[in-house]
XYZ file of C-alpha atoms in Angstrom:
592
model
C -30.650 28.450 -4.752
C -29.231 26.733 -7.857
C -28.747 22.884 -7.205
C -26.010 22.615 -9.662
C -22.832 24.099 -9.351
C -19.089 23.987 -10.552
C -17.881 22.608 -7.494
C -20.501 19.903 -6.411
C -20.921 19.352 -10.387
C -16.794 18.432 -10.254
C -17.129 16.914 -6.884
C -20.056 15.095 -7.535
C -19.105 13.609 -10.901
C -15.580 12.859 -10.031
C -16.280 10.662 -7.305
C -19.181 8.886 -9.154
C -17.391 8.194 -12.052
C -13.943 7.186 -10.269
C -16.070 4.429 -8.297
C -17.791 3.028 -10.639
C -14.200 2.828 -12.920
C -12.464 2.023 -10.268
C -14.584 -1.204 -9.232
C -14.571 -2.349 -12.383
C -10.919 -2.129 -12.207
C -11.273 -4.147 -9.418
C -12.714 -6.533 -11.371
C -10.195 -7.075 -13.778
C -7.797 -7.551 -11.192
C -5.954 -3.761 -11.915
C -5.329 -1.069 -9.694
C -8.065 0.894 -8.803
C -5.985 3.852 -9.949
C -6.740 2.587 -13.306
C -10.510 3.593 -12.677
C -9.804 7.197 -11.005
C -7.068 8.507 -14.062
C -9.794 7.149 -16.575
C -12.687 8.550 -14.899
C -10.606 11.760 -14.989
C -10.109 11.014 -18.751
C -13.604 10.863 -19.297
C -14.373 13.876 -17.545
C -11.634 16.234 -19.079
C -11.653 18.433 -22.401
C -9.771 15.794 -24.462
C -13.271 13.322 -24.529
C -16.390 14.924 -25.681
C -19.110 14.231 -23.561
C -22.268 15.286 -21.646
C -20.453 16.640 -18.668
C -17.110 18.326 -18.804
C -15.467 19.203 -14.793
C -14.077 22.603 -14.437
C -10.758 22.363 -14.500
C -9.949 24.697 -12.368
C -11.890 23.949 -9.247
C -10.439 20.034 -9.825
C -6.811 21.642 -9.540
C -7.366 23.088 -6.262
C -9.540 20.184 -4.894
C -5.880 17.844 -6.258
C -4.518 20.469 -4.310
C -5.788 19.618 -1.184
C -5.436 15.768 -2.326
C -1.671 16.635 -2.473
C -1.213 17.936 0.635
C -3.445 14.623 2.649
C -1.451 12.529 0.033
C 1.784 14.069 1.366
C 0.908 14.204 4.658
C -0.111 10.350 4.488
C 3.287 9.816 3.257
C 4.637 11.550 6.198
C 2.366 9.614 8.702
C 3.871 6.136 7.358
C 7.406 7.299 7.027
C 9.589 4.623 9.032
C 13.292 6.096 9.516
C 13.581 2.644 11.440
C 12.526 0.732 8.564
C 14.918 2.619 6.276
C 18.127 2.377 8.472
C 17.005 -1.527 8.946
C 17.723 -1.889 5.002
C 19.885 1.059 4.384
C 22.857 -0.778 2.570
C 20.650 -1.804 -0.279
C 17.892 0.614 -0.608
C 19.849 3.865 -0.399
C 22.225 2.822 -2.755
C 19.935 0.880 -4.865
C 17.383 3.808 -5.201
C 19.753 5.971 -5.955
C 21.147 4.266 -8.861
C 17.972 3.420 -10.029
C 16.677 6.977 -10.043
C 19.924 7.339 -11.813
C 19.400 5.387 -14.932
C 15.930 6.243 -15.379
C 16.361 9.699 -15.359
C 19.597 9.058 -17.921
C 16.593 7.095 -19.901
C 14.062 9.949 -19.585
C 16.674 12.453 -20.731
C 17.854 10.476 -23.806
C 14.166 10.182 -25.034
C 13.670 13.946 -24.464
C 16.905 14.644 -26.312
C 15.687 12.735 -29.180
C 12.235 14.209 -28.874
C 13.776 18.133 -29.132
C 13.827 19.005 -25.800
C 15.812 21.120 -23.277
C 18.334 19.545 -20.887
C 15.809 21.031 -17.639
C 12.510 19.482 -19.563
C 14.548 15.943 -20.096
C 15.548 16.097 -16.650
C 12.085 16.641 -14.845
C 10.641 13.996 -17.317
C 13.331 11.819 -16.547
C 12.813 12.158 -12.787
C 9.498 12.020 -13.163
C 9.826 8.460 -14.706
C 12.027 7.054 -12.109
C 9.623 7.191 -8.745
C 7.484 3.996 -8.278
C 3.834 5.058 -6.887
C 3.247 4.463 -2.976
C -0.381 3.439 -3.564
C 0.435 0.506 -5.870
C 3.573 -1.036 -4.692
C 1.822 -1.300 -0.905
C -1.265 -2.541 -2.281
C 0.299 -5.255 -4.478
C 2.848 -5.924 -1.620
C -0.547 -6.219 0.947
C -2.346 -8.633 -1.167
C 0.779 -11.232 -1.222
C 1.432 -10.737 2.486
C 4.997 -9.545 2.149
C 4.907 -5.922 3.866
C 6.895 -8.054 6.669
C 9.002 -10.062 4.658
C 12.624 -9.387 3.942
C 11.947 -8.289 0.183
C 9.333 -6.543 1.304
C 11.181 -4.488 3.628
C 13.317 -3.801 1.435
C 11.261 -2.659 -1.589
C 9.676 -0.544 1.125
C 12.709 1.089 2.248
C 13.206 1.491 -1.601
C 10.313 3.567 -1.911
C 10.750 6.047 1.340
C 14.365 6.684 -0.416
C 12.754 7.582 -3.890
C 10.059 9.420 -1.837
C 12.636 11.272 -0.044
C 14.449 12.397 -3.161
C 11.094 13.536 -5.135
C 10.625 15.956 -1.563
C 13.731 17.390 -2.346
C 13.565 17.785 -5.638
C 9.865 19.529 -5.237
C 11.330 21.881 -2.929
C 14.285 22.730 -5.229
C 13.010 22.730 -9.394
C 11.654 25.997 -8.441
C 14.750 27.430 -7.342
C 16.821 26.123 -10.005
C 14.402 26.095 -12.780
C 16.182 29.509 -14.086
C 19.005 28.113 -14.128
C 17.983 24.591 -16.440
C 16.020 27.055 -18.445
C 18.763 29.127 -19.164
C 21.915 26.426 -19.183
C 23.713 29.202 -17.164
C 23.801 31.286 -20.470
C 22.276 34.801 -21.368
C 24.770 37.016 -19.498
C 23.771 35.854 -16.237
C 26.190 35.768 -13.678
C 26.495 32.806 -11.475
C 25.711 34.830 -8.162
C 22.422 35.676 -9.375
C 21.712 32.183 -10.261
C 22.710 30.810 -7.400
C 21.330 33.200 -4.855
C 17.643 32.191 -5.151
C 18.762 28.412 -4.699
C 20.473 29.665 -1.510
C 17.327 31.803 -0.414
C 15.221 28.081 -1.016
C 17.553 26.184 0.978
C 17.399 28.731 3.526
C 13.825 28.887 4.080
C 13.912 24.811 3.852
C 16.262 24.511 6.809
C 14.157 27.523 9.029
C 11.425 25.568 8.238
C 13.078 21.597 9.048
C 14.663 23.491 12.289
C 10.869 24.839 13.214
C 9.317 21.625 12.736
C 11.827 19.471 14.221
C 12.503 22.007 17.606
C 9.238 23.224 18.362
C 6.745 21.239 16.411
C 7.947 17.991 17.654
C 6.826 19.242 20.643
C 3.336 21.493 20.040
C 1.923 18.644 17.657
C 2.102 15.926 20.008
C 1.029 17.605 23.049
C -2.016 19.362 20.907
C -2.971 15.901 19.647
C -3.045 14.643 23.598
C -4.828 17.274 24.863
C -7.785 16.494 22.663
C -7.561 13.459 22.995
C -8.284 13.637 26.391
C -11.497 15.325 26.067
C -12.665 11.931 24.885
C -14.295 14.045 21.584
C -13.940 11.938 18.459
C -15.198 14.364 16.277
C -12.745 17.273 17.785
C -9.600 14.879 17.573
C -10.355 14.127 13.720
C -10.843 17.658 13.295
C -7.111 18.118 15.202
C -5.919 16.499 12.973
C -6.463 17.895 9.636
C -6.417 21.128 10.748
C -2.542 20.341 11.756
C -2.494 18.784 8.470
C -4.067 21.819 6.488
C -2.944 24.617 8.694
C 1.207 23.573 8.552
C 0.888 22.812 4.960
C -0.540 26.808 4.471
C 1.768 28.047 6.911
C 4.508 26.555 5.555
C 3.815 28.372 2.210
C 2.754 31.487 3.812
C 5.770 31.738 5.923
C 8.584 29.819 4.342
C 7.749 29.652 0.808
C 7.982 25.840 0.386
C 5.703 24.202 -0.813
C 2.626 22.857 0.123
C 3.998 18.964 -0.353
C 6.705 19.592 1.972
C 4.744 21.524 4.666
C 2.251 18.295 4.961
C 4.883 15.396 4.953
C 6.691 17.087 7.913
C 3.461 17.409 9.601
C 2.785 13.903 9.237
C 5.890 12.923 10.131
C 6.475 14.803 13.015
C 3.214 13.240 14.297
C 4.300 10.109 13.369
C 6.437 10.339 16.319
C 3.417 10.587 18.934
C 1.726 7.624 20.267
C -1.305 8.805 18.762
C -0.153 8.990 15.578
C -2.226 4.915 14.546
C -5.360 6.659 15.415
C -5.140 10.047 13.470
C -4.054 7.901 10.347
C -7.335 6.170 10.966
C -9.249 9.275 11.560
C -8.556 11.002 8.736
C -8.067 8.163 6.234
C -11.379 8.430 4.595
C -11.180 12.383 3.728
C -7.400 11.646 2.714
C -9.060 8.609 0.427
C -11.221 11.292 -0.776
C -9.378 13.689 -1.765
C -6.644 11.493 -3.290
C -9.539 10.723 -5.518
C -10.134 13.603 -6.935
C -6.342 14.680 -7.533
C -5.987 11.491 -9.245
C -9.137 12.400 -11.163
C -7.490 15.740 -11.845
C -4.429 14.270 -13.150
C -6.476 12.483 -15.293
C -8.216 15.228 -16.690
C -5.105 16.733 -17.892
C -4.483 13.856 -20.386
C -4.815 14.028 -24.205
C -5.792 10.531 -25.370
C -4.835 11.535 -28.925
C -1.202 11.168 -28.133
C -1.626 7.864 -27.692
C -2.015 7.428 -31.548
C -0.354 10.872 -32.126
C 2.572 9.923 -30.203
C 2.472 6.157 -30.599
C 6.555 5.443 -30.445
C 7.334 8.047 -27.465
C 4.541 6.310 -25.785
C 6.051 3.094 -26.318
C 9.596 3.925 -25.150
C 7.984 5.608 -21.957
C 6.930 2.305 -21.541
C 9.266 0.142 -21.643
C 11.785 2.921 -19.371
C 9.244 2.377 -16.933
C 8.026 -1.392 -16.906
C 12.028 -2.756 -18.564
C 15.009 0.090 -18.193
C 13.959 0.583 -14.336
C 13.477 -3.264 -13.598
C 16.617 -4.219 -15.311
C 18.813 -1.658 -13.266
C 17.000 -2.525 -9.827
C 17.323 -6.405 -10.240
C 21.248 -5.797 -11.481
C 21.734 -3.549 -8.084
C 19.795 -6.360 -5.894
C 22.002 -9.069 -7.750
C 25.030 -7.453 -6.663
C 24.486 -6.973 -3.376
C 24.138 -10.891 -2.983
C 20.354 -11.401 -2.720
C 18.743 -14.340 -4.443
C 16.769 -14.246 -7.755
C 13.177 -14.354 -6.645
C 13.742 -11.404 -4.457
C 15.442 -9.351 -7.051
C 12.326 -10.304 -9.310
C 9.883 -9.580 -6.793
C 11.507 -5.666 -6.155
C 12.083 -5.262 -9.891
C 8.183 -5.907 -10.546
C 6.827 -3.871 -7.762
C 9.136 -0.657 -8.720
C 7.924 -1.192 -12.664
C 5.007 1.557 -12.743
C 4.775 5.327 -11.796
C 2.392 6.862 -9.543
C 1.277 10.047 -7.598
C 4.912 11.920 -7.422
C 5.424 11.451 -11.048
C 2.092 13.272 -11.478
C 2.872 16.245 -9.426
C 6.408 16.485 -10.716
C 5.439 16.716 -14.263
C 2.827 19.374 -13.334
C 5.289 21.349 -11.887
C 7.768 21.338 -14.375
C 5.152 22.391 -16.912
C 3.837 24.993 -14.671
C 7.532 25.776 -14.059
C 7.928 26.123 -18.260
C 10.961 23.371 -18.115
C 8.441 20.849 -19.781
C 6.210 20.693 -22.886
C 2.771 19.462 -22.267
C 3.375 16.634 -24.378
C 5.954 15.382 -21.535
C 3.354 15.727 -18.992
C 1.221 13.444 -21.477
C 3.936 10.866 -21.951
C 3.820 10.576 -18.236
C -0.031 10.143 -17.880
C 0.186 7.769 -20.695
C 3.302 6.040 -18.630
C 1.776 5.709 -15.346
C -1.612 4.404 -16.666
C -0.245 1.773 -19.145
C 2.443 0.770 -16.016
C -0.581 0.537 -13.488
C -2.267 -1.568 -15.940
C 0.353 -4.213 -16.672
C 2.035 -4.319 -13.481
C -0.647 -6.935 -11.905
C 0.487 -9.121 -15.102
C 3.871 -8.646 -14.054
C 3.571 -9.896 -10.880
C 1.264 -12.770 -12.012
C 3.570 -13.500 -14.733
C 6.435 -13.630 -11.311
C 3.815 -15.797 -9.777
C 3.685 -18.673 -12.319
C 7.435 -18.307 -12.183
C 7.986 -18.730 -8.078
C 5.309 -21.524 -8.218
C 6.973 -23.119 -11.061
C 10.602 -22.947 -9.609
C 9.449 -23.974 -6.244
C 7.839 -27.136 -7.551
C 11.655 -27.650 -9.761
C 13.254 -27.472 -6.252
C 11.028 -29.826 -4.317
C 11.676 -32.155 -7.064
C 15.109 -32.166 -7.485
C 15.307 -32.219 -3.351
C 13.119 -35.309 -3.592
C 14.921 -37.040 -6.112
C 17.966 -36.483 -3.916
C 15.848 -37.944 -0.978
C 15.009 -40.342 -3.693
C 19.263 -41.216 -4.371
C 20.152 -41.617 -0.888
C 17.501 -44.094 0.419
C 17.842 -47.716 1.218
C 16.753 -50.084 -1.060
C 13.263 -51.542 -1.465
C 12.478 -48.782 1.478
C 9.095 -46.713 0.734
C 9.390 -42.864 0.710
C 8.209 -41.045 3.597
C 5.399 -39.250 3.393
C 6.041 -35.001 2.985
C 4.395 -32.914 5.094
C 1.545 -30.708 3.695
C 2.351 -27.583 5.147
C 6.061 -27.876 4.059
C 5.049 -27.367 -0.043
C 2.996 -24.210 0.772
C 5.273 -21.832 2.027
C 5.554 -19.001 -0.457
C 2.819 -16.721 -1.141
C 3.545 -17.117 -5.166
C 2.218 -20.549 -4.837
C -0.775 -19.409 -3.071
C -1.046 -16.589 -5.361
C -1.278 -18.348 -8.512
C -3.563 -20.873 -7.112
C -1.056 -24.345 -7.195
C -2.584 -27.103 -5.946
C -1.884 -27.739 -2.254
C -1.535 -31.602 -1.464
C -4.068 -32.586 1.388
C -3.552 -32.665 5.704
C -3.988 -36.401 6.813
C -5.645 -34.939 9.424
C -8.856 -36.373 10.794
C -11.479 -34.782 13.699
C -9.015 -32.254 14.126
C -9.714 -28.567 14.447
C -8.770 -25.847 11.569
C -7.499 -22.428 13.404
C -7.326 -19.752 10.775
C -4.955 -17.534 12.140
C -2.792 -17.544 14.481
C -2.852 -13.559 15.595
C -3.428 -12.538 19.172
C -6.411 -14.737 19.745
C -5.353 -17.408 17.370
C -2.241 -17.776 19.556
C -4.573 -17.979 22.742
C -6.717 -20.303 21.913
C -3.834 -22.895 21.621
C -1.855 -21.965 24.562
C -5.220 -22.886 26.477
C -6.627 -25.758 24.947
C -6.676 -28.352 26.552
C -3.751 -31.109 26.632
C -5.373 -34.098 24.938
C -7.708 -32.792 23.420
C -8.225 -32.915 18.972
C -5.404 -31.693 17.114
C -5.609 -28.076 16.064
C -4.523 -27.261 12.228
C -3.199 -23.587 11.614
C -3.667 -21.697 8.603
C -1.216 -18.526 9.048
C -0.588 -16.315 6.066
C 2.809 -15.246 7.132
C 5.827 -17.297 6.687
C 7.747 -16.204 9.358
C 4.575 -16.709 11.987
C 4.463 -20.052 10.273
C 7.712 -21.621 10.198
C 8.203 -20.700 13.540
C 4.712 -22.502 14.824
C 6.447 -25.505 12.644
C 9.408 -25.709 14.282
C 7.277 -25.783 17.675
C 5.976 -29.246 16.347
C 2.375 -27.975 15.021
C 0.636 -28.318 11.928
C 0.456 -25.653 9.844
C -0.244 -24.951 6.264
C 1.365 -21.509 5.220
C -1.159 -19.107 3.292
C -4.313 -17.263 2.792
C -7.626 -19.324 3.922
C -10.315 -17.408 1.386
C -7.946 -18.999 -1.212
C -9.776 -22.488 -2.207
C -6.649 -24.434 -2.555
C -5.425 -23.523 0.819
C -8.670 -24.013 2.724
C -9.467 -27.585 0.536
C -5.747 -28.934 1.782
C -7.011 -28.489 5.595
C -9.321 -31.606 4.907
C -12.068 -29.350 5.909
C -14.778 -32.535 5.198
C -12.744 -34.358 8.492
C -12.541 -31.092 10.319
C -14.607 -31.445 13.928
C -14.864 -27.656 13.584
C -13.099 -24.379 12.172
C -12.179 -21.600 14.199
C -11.802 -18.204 12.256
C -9.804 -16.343 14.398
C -8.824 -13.412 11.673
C -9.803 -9.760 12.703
C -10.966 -8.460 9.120
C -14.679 -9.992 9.050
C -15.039 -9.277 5.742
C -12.311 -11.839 4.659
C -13.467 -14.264 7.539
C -16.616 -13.911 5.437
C -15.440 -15.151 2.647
C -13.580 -18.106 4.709
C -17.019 -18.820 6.321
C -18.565 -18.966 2.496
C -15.929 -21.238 1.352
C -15.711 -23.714 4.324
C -19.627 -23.732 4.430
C -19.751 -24.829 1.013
C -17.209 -27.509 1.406
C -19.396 -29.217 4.497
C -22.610 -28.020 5.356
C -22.981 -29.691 8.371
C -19.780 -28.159 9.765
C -19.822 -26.262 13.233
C -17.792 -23.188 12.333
C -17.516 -20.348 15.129
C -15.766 -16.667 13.877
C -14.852 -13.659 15.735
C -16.121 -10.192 15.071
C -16.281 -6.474 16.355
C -19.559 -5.161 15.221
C -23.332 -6.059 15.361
C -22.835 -5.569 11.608
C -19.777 -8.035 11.088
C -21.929 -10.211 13.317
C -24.857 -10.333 10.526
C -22.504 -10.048 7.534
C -20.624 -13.190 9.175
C -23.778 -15.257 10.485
C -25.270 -14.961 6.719
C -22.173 -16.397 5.003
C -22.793 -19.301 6.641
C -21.290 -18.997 10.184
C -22.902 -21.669 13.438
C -21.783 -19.300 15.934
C -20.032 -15.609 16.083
C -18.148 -14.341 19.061
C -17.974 -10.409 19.553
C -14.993 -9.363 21.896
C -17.491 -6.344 23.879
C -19.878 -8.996 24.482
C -18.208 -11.243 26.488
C -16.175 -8.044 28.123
C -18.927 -7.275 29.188
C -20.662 -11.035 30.568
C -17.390 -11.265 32.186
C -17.969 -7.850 34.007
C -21.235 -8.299 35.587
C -20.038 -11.217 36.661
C -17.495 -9.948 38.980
C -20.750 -7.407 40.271
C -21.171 -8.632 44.019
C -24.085 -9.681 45.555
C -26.194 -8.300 48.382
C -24.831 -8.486 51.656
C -21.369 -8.803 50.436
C -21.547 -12.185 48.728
C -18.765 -12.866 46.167
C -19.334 -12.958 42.525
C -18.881 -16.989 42.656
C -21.427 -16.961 44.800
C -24.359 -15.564 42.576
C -26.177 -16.302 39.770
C -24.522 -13.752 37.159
C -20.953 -15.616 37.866
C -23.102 -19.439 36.715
């Protein structure tokens, strides 16, 4: 049996590649998407090399990365999130998606193209990607803010609209070829539009009638056979099987098929543990389509095509920005939020990719548009961490203008020959900008006290039962809202992220009795640990973990003591085990 093959070879070297790209990526401070498209860059026809992938086994393995991609989308898909910021982000997307396509167009026009290949292009331009706008959104901790809300709700609008317009470019792509010219009556134009929709709404009406109802109960009943292995399995065969079937049967498309499955079972209680079932295959296969996509590239046009390149550009870091902080600008919001939603929409991602395939498979588009979008997404990937560090500097800079001018206001109104209070520590740390582009945080006066990082479910316990009296506890809490609200409760609090330095130096960590890292991710606790260990070797720091693993990872970076939530489940279970003869649990040794 031959140990090299097409598939494994594609498999094999796509994956290799797109890791080691991607964590240098990581390095750098990009998007790992940066590492996957280049790795697929590498690998494709347009760089001479040792290895070339077969093409067309990596098109049907981005297949498959399409439909867990689109069935991912589903899975996350919030209509209460949407209707929550609905007056903006409807409107807003729309508009947006508007004037980029208008841009996209008007560099097709000048490039020679059709009115249907300037359209997809221009649509293709105008859809942020999922991946990065999340990821840079995670990293600054404002998924639960109010901009970030609404940049979200942003995105499931310009989501929303690429679904649609997936299922229809087929349908109307005789139509844009043709401008409606040739002899053709309108009936038979229109008639295979109608025969799309049609299929589209049996399809919506199946999912939403009976499989709101199958899915849910399927994903329960194996469930309850306790079977790990069989519910993951559930669940991408759901996944897999209404993605096919919806081709098969209703001749949508594959993309559409998956995000109603997702979102259907979205709706079941369930749905938190098949998204983290099935994340690592879906991480997988995303992979390789982005490796795919990558493939496809020409380098060349870089240099070939130097000024379209350019102008792609700037449509998608400047001409989208600039319409999407106007629209947030006019519906009243402040500056730093506009900024903050213009920088996260200024790149392309994953629908742009599949769009532009299928208007070249579709013979609307040239392959040169489909390489002004690779070159697009990868240069807008690339610069949009600069972006928002370049928004960083900014918020950090116009915070510190503020606190000034509000001190020297302080300043105006006090009496004369009185000293200036002293400002609270946590109150100059409140935006995750400042954090972010590491400002120095002024100091806690804080002596003996204890520093509680995080202030989550067992964060918030330990307070509400230590004792009255006892040393002062010192919160560091990465979300504002948690924060201001602990503040206006009377406790100390410094707002931010404790594995950044300047946050965890201002806690006076020297004159800390102890720390207390409450946070459930053990591999950021780890870093905490590192840091505070550093600071004061002799300090007694006790974290919480949920493995044997995190227990070692945690204990080497320098932790005194590690608390595992099953352990002490289960200490506090046999001691409730009565003793012979009836005795009570107080009564024996195992309750000591």
């Amino acid at each position: 049996m031959p140990h090299s093959t097409p598939l494994i070879s594609t498999i094999v070297a796509g994956l290799v590649l797109a890791f080691l790209l991607a964590a240098v990526a990581q390095r750098l401070r990009l998007s790992p998407l940066v590492g996957y498209l280049v790795a697929g860059v590498l690998l494709g026809p347009g760089v001479p090399g040792f290895f070339t992938a077969d093409q067309a086994i990596a098109n049907e393995l981005a297949e498959i990365g399409v439909i867990l991609l689109m069935f991912g989308v589903g899975l996350h898909f919030s209509l209460k999130d949407l209707l929550a910021v609905r007056a903006i982000a409807l409107p807003g997307a729309v508009v947006q998606i508007a004037v980029a396509t208008l841009l996209g167009m008007g560099l097709a026009a000048w490039l020679g193209w059709s009115i249907g290949g300037g359209l997809v292009f221009g649509l293709a331009l105008s859809v942020a990607s999922t991946v990065v706008l999340l990821r840079a959104m995670q990293q600054r901790r404002l998924v639960e803010t109010e901009r970030g809300r609404i940049a979200v709700g942003w995105l499931i609008v310009e989501d929303l609209a690429m679904v649609l317009t997936l299922v229809l470019l087929p349908a109307v792509a005789p139509i844009l070829k043709d401008g409606g010219a040739g002899g053709t009556d309108i009936v038979s134009l229109l008639t295979p539009l109608a025969i799309t929709l049609g299929k589209v709404v049996a399809f919506v009406a199946v999912m939403l009638i009976v499989g709101r109802r199958i899915i849910p109960w399927m994903l329960h009943a194996v469930a309850h056979t306790g079977s790990r292995e069989l519910f993951r399995l559930s669940v991408l065969a759901i996944a897999l099987g209404v993605a096919f079937a919806a081709a098969s049967l209703f001749g949508v498309s594959f993309a559409l098929g998956a995000f109603f499955a997702g979102m259907v079972m979205s709706e079941s209680e369930l749905s938190q543990r098949a998204a983290n079932e099935t994340l690592p295959l879906r991480d997988a296969f995303s992979v390789l389509f982005f490796v795919s996509v990558g493939m496809l590239f020409d380098p060349a046009i870089v240099v070939r095509d130097f000024w379209p390149v350019l102008v792609t550009v700037l449509i998608i870091v400047f001409g989208k920005s600039v319409a999407a902080f106007a629209i947030v600008r006019l519906f009243g919001y402040p500056t730093p939020t506009a900024l903050m939603i213009s920088v996260s929409l200024a790149q392309i991602g994953e629908f742009s990719f599949i769009l532009a395939g299928l208007g070249v498979a579709l013979g609307l588009m040239p392959e040169r548009g489909r390489d002004l979008v690779l070159a697009g997404a990868i240069l807008s990937i690339m610069l949009n961490p600069l972006l928002f560090a370049l928004l960083d500097r900014w918020a950090a800079a116009d915070a510190a203008k503020q606190a000034a001018k509000e001190a020297a206001k302080e300043a105006a109104h006090a009496p004369a020959g009185a000293a200036p209070e002293p400002q609270a520590a946590p109150a100059e740390v409140e935006t995750p900008a400042a954090t972010a582009a590491h400002e120095p945080v002024p100091m806690t006066a804080l002596t003996d006290h204890i520093v509680l990082i995080g202030h989550g479910r067992v964060g918030s316990f330990i307070t509400a039962t230590a004792p009255v009296g006892g040393p002062p506890f010192l919160i560091v809490e990465d979300e504002p809202q948690k924060a201001a609200a602990l503040r206006a409760e009377g406790r100390d609090v410094i707002t931010g992220n404790a594995a950044d330095p300047a946050v965890l130096a201002a806690t006076n960590i020297t004159a800390a009795r102890c720390v207390l890292v409450a946070i459930p991710d053990a591999f950021e606790g780890g870093q905490v640990v590192q840091q505070a260990r550093a600071l004061s070797p002799a300090l007694r720091i006790v974290a919480r973990a949920h493995s044997e693993a995190e227990i070692e990872h945690l204990m080497k970076h320098g932790a005194t003591a590690v608390v595992m939530g099953e352990h002490e489940i289960a200490k506090a279970m046999l001691a409730h085990i009565p003793g012979p003869a009836g005795q009570s649990p107080a009564d024996t040794p195992s309750a000591a």
